[in-house]
Coordinates of C-alpha atoms and ligand atoms in Angstrom, one line a residue:
Chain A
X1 CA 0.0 0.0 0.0
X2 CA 1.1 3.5 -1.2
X3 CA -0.1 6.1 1.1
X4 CA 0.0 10.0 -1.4
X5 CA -1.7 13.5 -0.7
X6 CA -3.6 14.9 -3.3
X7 CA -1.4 18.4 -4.1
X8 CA -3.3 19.8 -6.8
X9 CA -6.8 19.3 -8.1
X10 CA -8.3 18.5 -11.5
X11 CA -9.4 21.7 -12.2
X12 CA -6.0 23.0 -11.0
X13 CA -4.2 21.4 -13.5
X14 CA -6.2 21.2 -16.3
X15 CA -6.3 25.4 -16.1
X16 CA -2.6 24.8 -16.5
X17 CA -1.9 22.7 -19.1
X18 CA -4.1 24.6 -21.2
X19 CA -2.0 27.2 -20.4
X20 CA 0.8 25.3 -20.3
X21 CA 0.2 24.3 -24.5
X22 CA -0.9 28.2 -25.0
X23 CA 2.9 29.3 -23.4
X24 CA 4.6 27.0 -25.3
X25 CA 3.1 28.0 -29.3
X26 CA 3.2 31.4 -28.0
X27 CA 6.8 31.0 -27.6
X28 CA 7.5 29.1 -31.1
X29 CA 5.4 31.8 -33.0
X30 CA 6.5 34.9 -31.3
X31 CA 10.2 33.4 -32.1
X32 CA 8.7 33.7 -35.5
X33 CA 8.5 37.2 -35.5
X34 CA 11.2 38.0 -32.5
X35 CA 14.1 36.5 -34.6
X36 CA 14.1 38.4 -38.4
X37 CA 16.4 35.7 -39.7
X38 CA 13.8 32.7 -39.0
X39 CA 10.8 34.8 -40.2
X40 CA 12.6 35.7 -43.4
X41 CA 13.5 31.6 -43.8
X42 CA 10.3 30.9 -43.4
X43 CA 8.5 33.4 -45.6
X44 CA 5.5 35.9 -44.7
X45 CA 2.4 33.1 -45.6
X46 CA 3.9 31.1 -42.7
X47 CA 4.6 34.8 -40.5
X48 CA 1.2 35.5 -41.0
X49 CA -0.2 32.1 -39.7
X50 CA 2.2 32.4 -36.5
X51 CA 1.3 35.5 -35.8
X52 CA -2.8 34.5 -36.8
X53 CA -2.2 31.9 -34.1
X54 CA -0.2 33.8 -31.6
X55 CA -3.2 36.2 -31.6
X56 CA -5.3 32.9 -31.1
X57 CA -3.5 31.3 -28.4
X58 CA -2.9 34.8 -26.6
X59 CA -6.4 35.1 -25.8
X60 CA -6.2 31.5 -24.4
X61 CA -3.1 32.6 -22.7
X62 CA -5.2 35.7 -21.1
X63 CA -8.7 33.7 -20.7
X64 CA -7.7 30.6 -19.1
X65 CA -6.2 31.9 -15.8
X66 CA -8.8 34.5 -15.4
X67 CA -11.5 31.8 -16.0
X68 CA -9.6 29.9 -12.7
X69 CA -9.7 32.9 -11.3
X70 CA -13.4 33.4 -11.6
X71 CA -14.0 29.9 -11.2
X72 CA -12.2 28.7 -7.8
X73 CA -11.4 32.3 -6.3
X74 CA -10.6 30.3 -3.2
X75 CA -8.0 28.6 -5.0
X76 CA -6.6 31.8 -6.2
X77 CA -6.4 33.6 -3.2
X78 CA -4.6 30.4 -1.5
X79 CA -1.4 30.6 -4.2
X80 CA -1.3 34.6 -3.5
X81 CA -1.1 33.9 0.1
X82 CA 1.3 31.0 -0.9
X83 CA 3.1 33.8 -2.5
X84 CA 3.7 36.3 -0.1
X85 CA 4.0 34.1 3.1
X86 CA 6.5 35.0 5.7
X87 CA 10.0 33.8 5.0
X88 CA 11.4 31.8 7.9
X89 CA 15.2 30.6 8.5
X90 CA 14.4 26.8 6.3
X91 CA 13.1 29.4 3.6
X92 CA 16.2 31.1 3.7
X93 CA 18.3 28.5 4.5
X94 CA 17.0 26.6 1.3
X95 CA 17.7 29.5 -1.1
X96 CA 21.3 29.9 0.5
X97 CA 21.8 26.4 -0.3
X98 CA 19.8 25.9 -3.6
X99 CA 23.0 26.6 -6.0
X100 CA 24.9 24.3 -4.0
X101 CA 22.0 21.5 -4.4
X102 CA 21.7 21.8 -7.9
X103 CA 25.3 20.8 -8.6
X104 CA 25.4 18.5 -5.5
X105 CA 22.4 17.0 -4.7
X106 CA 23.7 14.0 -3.7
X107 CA 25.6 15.6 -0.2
X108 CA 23.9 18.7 -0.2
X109 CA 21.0 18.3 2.5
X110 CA 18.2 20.7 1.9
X111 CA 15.5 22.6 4.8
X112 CA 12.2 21.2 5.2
X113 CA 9.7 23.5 3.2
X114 CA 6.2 24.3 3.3
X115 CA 3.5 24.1 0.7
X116 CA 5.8 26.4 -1.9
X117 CA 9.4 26.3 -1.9
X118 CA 11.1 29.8 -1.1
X119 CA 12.9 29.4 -4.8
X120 CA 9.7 28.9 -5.9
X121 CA 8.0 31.4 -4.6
X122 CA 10.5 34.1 -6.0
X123 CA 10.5 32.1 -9.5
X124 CA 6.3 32.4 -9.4
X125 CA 6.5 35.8 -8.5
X126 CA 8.7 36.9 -11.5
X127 CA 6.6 34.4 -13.9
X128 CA 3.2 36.2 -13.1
X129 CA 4.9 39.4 -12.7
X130 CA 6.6 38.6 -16.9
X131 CA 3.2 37.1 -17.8
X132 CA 1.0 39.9 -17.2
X133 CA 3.3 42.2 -18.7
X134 CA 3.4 40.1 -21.8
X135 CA -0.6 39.7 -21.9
X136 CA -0.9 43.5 -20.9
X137 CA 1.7 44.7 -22.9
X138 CA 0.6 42.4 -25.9
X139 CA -3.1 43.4 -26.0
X140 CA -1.7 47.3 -26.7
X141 CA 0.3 45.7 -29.5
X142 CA -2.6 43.8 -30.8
X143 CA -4.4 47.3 -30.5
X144 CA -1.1 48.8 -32.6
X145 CA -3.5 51.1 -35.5
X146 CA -5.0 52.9 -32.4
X147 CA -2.3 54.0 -30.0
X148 CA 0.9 56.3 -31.0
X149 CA 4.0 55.2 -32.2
X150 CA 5.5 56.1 -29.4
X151 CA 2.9 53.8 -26.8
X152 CA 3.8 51.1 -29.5
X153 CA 7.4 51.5 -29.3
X154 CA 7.1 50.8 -25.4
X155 CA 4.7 48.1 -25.5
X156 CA 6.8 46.3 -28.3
X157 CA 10.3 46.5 -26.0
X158 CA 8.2 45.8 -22.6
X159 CA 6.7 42.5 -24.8
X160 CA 10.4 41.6 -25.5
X161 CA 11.8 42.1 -22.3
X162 CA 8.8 39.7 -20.8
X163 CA 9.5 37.1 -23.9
X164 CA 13.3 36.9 -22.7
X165 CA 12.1 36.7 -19.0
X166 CA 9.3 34.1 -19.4
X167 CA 11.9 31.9 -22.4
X168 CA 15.0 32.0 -19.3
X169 CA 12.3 31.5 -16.8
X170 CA 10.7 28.3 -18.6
X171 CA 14.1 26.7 -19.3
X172 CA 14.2 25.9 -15.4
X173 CA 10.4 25.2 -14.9
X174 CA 10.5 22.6 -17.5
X175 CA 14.1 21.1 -16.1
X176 CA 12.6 21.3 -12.5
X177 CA 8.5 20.7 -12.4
X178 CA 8.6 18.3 -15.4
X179 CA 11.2 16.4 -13.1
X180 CA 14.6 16.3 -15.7
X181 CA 16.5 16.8 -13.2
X182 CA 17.0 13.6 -11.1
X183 CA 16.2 14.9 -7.4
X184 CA 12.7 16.3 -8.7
X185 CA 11.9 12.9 -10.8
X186 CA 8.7 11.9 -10.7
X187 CA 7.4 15.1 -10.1
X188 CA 5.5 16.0 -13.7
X189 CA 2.5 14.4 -12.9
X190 CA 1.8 16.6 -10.0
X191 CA 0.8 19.0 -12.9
X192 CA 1.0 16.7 -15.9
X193 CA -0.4 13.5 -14.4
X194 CA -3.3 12.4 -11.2
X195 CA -1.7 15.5 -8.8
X196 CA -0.5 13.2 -6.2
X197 CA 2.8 12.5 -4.2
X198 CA 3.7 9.9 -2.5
X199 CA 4.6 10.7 1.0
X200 CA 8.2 10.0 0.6
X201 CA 8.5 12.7 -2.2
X202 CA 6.4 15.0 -0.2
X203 CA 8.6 14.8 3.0
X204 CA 11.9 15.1 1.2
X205 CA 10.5 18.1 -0.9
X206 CA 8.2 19.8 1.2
X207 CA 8.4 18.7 5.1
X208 CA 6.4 21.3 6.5
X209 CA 3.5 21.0 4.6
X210 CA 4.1 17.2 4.4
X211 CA 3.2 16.9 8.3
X212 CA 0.6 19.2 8.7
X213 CA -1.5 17.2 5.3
X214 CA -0.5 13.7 7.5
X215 CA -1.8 16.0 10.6
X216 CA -4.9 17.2 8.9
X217 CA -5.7 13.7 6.5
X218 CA -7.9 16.0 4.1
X219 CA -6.0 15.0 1.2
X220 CA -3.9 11.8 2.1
X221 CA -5.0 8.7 -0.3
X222 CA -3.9 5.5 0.4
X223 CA -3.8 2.4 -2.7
Chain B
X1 CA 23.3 51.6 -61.4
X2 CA 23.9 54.9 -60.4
X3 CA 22.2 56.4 -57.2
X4 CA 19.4 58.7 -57.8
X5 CA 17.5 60.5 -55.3
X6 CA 14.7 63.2 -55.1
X7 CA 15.9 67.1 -54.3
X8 CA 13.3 69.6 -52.3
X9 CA 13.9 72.7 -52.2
X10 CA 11.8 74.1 -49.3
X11 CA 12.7 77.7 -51.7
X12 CA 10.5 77.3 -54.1
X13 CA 7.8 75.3 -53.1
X14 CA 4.1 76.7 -53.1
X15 CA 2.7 74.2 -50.7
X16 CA 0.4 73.9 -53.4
X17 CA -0.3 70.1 -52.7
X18 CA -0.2 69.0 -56.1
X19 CA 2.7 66.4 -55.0
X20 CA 0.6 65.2 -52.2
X21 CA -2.7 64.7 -54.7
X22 CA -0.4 63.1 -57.5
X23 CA 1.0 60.7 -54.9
X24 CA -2.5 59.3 -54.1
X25 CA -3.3 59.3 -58.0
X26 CA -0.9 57.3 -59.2
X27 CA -0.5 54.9 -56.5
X28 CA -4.0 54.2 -55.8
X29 CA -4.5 55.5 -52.8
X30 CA -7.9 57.2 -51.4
X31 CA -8.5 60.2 -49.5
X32 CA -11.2 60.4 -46.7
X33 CA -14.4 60.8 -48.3
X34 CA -15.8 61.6 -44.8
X35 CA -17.2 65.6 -44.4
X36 CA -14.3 67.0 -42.2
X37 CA -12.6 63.5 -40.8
X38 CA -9.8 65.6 -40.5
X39 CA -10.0 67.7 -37.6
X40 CA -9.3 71.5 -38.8
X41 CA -6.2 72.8 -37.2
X42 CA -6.1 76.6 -38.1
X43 CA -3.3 75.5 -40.7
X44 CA -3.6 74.4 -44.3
X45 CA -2.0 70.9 -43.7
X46 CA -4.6 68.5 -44.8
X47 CA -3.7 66.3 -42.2
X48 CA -1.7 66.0 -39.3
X49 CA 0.3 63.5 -40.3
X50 CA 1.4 60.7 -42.8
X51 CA -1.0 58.1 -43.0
X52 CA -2.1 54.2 -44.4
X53 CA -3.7 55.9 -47.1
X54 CA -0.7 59.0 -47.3
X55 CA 2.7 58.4 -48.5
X56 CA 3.4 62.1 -49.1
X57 CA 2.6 65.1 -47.0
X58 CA 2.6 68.7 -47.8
X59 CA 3.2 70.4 -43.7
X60 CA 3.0 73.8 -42.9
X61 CA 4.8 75.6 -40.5
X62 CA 5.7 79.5 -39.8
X63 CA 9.0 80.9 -39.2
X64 CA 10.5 84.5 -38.5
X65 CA 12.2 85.8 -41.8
X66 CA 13.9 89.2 -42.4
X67 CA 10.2 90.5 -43.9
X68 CA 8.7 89.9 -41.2
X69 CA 6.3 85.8 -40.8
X70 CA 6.5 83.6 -43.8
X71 CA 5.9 79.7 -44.2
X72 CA 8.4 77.3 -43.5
X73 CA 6.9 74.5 -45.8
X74 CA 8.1 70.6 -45.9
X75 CA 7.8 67.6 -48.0
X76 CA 7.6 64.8 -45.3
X77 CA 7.8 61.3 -46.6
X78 CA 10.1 58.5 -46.8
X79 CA 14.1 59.7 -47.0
X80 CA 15.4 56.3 -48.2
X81 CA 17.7 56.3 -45.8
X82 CA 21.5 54.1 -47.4
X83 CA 21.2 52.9 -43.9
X84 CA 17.5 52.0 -43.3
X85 CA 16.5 51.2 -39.6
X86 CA 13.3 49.6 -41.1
X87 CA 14.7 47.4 -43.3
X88 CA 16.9 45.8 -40.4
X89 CA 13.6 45.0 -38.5
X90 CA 11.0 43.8 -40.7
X91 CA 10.7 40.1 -39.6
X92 CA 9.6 39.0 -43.3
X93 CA 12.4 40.8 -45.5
X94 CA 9.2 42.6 -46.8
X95 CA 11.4 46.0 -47.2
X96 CA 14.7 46.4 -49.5
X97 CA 17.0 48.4 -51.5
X98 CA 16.8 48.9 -54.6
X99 CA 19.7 49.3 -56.4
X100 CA 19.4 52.8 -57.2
X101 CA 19.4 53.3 -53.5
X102 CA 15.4 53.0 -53.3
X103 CA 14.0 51.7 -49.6
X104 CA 11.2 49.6 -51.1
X105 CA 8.4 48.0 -48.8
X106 CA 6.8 45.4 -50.7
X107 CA 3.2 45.3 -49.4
X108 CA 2.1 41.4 -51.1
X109 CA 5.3 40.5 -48.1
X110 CA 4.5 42.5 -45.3
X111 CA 2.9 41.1 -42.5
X112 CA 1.8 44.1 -40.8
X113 CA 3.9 43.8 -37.6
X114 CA 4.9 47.7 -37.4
X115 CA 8.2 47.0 -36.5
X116 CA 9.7 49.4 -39.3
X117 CA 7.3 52.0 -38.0
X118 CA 8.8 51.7 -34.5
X119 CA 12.5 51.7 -35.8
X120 CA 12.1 54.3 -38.0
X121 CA 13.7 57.5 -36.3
X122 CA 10.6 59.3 -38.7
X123 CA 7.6 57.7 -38.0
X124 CA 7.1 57.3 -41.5
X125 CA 6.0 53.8 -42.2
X126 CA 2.4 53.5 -41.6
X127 CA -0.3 51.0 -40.8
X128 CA -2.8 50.7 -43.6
X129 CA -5.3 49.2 -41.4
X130 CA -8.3 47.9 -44.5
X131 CA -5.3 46.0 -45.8
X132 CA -3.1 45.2 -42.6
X133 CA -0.1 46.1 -44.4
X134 CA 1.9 49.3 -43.2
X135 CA 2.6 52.0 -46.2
X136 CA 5.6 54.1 -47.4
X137 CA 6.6 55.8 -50.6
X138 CA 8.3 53.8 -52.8
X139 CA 10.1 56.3 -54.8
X140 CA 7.9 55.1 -58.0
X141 CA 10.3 52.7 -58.3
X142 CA 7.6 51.2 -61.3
X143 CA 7.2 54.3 -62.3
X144 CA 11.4 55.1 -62.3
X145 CA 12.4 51.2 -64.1
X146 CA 10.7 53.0 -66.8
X147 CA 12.7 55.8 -67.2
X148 CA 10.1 57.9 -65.6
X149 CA 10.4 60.5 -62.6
X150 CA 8.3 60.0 -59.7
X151 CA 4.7 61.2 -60.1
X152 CA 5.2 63.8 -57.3
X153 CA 8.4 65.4 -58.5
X154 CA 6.8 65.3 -62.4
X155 CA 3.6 67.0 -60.9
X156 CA 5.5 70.0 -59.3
X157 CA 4.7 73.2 -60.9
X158 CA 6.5 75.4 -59.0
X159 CA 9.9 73.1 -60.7
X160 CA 10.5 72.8 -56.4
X161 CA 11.4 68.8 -57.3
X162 CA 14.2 67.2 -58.8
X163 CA 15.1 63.5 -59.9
X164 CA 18.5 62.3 -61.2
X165 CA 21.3 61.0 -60.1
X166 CA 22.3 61.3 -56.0
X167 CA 26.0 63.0 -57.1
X168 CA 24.0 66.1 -59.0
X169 CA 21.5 66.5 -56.8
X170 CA 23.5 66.9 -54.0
X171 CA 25.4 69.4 -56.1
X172 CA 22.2 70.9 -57.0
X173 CA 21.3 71.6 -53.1
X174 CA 24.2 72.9 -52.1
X175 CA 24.5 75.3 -54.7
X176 CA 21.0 76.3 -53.8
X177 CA 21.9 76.7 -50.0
X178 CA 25.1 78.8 -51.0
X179 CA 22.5 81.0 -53.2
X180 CA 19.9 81.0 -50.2
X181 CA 22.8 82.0 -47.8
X182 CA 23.9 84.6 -50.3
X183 CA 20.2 86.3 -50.4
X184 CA 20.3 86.8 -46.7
X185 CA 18.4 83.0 -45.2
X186 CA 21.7 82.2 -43.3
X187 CA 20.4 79.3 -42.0
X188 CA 19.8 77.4 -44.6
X189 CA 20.8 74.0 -45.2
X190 CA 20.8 70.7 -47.0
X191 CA 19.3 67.7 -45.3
X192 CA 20.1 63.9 -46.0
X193 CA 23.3 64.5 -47.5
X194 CA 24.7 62.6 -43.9
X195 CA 21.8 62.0 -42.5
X196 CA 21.4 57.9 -42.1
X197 CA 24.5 57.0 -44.1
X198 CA 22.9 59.5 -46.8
X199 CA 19.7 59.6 -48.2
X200 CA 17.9 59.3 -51.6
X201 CA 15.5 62.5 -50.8
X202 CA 16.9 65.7 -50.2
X203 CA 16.0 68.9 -48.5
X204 CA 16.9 71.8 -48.9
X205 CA 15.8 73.7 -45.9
X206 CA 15.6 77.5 -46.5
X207 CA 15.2 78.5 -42.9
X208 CA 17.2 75.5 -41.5
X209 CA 16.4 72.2 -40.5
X210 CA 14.5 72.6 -37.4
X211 CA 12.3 75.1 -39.4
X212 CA 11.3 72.9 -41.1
X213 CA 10.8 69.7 -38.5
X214 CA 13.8 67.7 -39.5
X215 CA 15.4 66.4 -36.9
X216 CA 18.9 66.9 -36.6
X217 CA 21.2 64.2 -36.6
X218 CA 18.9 61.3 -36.5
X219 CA 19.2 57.8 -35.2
X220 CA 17.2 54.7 -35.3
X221 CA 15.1 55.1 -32.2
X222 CA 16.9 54.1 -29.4
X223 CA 13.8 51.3 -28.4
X224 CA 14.8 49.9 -31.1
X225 CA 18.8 49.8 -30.6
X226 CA 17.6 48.2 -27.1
X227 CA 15.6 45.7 -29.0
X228 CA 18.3 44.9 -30.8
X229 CA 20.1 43.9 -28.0
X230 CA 17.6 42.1 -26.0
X231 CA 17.4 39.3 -29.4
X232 CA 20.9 37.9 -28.6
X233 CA 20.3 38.7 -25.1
X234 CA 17.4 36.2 -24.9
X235 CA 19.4 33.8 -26.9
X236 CA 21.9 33.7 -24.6
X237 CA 20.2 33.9 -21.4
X238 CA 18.7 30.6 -22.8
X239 CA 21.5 28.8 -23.6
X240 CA 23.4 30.3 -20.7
X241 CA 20.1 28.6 -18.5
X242 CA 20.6 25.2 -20.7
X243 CA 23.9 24.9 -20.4
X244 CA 24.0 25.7 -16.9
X245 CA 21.2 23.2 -16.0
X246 CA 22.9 20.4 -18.6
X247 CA 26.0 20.6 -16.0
X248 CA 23.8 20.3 -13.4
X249 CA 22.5 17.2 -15.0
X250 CA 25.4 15.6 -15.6
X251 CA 26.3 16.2 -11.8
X252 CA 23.4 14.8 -11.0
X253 CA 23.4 11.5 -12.8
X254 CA 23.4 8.5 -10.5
X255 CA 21.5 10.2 -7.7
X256 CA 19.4 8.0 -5.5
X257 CA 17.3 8.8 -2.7
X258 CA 15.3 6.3 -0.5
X259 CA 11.7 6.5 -0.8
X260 CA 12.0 7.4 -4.1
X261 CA 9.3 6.1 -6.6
X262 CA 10.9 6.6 -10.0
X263 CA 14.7 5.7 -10.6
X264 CA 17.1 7.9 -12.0
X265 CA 19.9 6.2 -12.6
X266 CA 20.0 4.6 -16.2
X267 CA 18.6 1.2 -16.7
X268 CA 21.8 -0.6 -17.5
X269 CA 23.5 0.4 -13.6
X270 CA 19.9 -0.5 -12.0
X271 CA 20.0 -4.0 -14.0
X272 CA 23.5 -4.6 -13.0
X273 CA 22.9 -3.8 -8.8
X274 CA 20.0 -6.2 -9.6
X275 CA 22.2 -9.2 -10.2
Ligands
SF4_301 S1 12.9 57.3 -43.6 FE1 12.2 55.6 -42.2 S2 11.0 54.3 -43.6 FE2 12.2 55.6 -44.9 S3 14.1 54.4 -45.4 FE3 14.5 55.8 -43.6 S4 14.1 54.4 -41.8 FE4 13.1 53.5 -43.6
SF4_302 S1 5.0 46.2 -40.9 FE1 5.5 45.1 -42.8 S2 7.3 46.1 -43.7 FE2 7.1 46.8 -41.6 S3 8.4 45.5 -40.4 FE3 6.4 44.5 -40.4 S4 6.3 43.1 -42.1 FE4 8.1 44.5 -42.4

């Protein structure tokens, strides 16, 4: 027998994946038009179906957190308070050590966490903070025959600077939630797959909230 | 093929808009047919800027002369620039240059992105939004492969255009400013002969350049210089992040942990601790 605790729900992580497939051919067409060499090779017909479908996805980009917004505000107000809880000394701690870990995990021995790593935390804040300005800043662009040159000059370098944020910021995401790297293995389906960790995984990752869901016995599932 | 370029002189213009209505004409391009769309502005400018439907402009402006207020006119519209801040933008190689120095924006190519409008230090290519293509003046290069002048400078009644080759008007202009300086408009001077590596449409401005809106010393806007940057930037920072995490990786290989459900070290050292 397996004993897990449900960490995310269904509706949790089918909000992102659908966002999760939007980010990813937002990225691959707005390379499209980001990088002149690829859009030249490519020719305008395929440009203009990118940037069709960026236009496409960006509304699904946009829509689909709002919609969990609207739908399970509960659930939104819990990751905001997730987001700006107290750092104490393991949250610390863990970001002192977390360069260390990443080339040593085998002898580097990590704080116990709560529900959202402290690395985390500061990588989710700069991810919503980079995706609002590209969905904010990308609506003005999409709005590009009514607003100056000058508003459009802005919006277009503030779109960038988000694109090179949210490309640097996904490179680690993918290595770390979709579990490459070898300490966080297994770890995909939490998002990608039934939501659940074992209790092992939970412990080693996040101690302090791995107690208090044994404490509490809300979400723990046993097969 | 040599270089040709268009000469202004800002002397002998009328500001009689012919240019402006000749543009349209030839190239097919309407004018509002809406009662006063254009919001009057106390000047005779038809509008207050280029626009989708405008590749040339006739502008208006008033300067202090020795006899007292006169107009400061200007013939705003694409410079073809030798080194065109567009044409390094445009994501689908939908702008290039001709061989008789000619900044061409082929409109069946362009995508409508804007990006030549924001790196333009001008403002001058503009979003034609019934067609979702931006617009610039094209020189007439169809016009010039014949032989011909462009429609704007073969319009001019007042002789204030020339066409030929970049070498003679150049000559042309300053020989104009000397003669303008020599009449008592000391300020006058030729634009574009510099100006972006040297450009295929020159002006001469009789009371000088800010007279007559053009800005001095232009650059490709600096947004788009940052832009610039930020391309490799983001390249890098991703391959810096890869490359970083690959070492990482490979650090990592072989790491076991009790408790944990899925194995990471590769399936041949796994079936060998087996046995
Ligand atoms: S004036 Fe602007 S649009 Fe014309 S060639 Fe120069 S940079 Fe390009
Ligand atoms: S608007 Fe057209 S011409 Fe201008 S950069 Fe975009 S594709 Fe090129």
């Amino acid at each position: 027998m397996t004993v897990y605790i449900q960490r995310h729900s269904l509706f949790k992580r089918v909000i992102h994946g659908v966002h999760m497939v939007a980010t990813l051919i937002l990225l691959v067409s707005g390379a499209v038009v980001f990088i002149p060499a690829l859009g030249r090779a490519v020719g305008p017909e395929v440009v203009q179906m990118f940037r069709i479908s960026h236009r496409v996805f960006a509304v699904v980009f946009i829509v689909a957190p709002l919609y969990g917004l609207i739908a399970a505000p509960k659930g939104f107000v819990h990751i905001v308070k997730n987001l700006f809880a107290p750092w104490d000394a393991d949250d610390k701690r863990f970001m002192v050590l977390f360069a260390k870990y990443l080339f040593t995990p085998k002898t580097t021995h990590m704080p116990k966490q709560h529900e959202v790593k402290s690395g985390q935390r500061l990588a989710d804040a700069l991810l919503i903070f980079a995706a609002v300005l590209i969905a904010v800043t990308g609506v003005v662009l999409w709005a590009g025959a009514f607003v100056s040159a000058d508003v459009f000059r802005i919006a277009l370098f503030l779109h960038d600077v988000a694109f090179f944020l949210i490309a640097c910021i996904m490179v680690v995401h993918v290595y770390l939630g979709a579990g490459v790297w070898q300490p966080y293995r297994g770890l995909a389906r939490l998002m990608l797959g039934n939501g659940r960790v074992t209790v092992e995984e939970a412990r080693y990752h996040w101690g302090h909230w791995a107690e208090v869901e044994l404490a509490s016995g809300k979400n723990v599932i046993e097969e | 093929m040599t270089e040709s370029a268009i000469l202004y002189d800002s002397s002998k213009c009328s500001a009689c808009k012919g240019c402006q209505v000749q543009c349209k004409q030839w190239n097919m391009l309407p004018s509002s047919l809406t009662k006063d769309d254009y919001e009057f502005t106390g000047s005779y400018q038809s509008m207050s800027d280029l626009n989708g439907d405008t590749r040339l402009l006739m502008e208006f402006r008033e300067e202090d002369a020795p006899e007292g207020i006169e107009w400061a006119f200007s013939r705003r519209a694409c410079y073809h620039c030798a080194e065109p801040a567009c044409l390094e933008v445009c994501p689908v190689g939908a702008i290039s240059k001709l061989e008789n120095g000619t900044v061409k924006l082929d409109s069946s190519k362009c995508v409508g992105c804007k990006y030549c409008t924001v790196a333009c230090p001008f403002d001058v290519p503009k979003y034609r939004e019934n067609f979702s293509v931006t617009n610039k003046c094209t020189m007439c290069d169809d016009r010039v492969e014949q032989g011909r002048e462009p429609a704007c400078v073969q319009t001019c009644p007042a002789g204030a255009m020339t066409f030929g080759s970049r070498d003679e008007m150049v000559s042309e202009g300053e020989a104009r400013v000397a003669e303008l300086k020599a009449a008592g408009f000391d300020k006058a001077e030729l634009y574009g002969v510099t100006e972006m590596g040297g450009m295929h449409s020159l002006f001469v401005a009789k009371y000088g350049y800010e007279a007559h809106g053009l800005i001095r010393d232009p650059k490709a806007s600096d947004v788009s210089g940052l832009m610039s940057l930020l391309k490799p930037l983001t390249g890098l920072g991703v391959a810096a992040m890869i490359g970083g995490l690959g070492v990482s990786f490979l650090a990592s290989m072989g790491y076991e942990r009790e408790g944990m459900n899925v194995k990471s070290k590769p399936k041949d050292d796994a079936a060998k601790e087996a046995k």
